[in-house]
PDB file of C-alpha atoms in Angstrom:
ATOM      1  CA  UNK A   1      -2.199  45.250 -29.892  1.00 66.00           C
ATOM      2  CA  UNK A   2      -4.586  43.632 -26.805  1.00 76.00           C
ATOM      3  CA  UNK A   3      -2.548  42.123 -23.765  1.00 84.00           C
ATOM      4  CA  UNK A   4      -1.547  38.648 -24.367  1.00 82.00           C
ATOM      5  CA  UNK A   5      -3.489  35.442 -24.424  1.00 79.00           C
ATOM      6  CA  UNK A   6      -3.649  34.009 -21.133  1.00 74.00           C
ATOM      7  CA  UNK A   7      -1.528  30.683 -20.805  1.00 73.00           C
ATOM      8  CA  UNK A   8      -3.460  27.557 -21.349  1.00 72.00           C
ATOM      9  CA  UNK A   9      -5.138  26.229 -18.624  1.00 76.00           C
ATOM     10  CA  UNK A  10      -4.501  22.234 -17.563  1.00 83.00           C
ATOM     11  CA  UNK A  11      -7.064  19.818 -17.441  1.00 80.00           C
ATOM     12  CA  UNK A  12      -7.046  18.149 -14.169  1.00 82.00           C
ATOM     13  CA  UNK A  13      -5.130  13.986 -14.493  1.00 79.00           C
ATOM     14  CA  UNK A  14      -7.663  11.458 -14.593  1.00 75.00           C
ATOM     15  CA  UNK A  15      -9.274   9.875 -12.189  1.00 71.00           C
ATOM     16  CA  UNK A  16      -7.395   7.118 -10.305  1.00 63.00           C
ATOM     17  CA  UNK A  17      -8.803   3.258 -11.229  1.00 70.00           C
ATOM     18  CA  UNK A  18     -10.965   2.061  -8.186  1.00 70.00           C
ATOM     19  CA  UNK A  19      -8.857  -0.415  -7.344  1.00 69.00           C
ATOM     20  CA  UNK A  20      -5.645   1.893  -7.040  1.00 75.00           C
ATOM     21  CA  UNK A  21      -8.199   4.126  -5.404  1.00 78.00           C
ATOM     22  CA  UNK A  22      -8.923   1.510  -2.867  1.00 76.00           C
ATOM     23  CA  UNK A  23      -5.365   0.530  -2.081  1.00 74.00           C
ATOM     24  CA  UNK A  24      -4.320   4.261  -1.619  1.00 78.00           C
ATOM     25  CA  UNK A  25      -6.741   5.083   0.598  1.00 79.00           C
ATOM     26  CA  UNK A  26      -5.401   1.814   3.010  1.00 74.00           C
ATOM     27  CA  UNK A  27      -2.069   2.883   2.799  1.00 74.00           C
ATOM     28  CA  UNK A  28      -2.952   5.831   3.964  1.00 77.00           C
ATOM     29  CA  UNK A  29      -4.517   5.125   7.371  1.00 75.00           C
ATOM     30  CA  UNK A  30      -1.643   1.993   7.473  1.00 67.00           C
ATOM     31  CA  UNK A  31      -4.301  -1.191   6.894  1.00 70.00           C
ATOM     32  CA  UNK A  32      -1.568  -3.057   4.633  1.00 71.00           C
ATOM     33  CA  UNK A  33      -3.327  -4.785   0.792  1.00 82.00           C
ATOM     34  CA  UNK A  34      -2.501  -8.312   1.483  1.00 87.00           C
ATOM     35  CA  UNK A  35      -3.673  -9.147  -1.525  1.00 86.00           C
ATOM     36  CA  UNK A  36      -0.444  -6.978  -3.239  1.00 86.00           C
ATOM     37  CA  UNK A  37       1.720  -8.873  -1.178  1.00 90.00           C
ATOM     38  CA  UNK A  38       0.396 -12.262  -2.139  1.00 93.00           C
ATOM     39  CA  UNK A  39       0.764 -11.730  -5.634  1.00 92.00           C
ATOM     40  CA  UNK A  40       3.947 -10.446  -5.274  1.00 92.00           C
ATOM     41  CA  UNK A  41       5.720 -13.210  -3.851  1.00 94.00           C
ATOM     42  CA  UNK A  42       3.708 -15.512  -6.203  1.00 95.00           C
ATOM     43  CA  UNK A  43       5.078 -13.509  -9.302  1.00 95.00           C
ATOM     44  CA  UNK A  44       8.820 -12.892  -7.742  1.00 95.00           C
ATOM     45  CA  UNK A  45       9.372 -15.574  -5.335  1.00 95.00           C
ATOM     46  CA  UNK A  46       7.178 -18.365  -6.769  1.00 95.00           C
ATOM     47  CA  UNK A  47       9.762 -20.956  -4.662  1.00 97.00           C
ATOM     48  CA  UNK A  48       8.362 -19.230  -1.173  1.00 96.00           C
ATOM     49  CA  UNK A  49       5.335 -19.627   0.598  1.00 96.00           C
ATOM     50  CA  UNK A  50       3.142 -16.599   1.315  1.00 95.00           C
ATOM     51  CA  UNK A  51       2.816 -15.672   4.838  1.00 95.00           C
ATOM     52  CA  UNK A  52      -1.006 -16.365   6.635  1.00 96.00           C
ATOM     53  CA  UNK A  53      -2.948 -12.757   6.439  1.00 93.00           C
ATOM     54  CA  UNK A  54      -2.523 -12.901   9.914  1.00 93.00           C
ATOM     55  CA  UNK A  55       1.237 -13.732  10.300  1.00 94.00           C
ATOM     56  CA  UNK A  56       1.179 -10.396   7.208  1.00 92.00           C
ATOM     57  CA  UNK A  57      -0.852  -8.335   9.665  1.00 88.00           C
ATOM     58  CA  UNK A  58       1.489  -8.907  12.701  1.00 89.00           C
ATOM     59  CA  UNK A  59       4.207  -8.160  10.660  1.00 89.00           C
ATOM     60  CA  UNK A  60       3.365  -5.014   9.115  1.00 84.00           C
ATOM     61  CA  UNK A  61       1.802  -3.730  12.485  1.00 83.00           C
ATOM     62  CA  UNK A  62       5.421  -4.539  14.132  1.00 86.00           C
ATOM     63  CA  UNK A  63       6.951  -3.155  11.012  1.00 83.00           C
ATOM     64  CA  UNK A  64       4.734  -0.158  11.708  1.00 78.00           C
ATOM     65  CA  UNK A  65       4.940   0.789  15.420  1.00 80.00           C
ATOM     66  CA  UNK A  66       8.213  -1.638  16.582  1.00 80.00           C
ATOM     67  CA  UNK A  67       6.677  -4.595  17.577  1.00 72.00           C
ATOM     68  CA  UNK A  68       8.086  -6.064  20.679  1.00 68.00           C
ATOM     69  CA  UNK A  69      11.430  -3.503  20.460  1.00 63.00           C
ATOM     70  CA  UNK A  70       8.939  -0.302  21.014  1.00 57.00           C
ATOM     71  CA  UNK A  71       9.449   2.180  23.808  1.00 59.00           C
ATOM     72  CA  UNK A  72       6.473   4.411  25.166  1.00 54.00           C
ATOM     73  CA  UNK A  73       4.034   4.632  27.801  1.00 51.00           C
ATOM     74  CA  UNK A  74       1.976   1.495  27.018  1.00 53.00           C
TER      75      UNK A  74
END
């Protein structure tokens, strides 16, 4: 008898769809997918309006760093 079989190796997962490519990559250095958010509240909350991208931005930079509320050096 010869040692054992090694254990099967994996295949690496698939490569990620552009698009989910895209949106990872913006959450990742914080630039928020507005477009996620508008169809969002157009699927779920079809009785609200959408916020303006920049009324989205402002939010999600406050969100982000504390808006008004934050404490620092600047």
């Amino acid at each position: 008898m010869g040692p054992p079989p090694p254990p099967p190796s994996r295949a690496p997962p698939p490569p990620a769809p552009p698009r989910y490519l895209g949106q990872t990559l913006r959450l990742m250095v914080g630039v928020p997918d507005y477009e996620t958010y508008v169809a969002h509240m157009r699927r779920t909350h079809p009785d609200q309006e959408p916020m303006t991208y920049e009324a989205f931005f402002r939010e999600r930079q406050d969100a982000r760093y504390g808006g008004k509320k934050r404490i620092g050096c600047c």
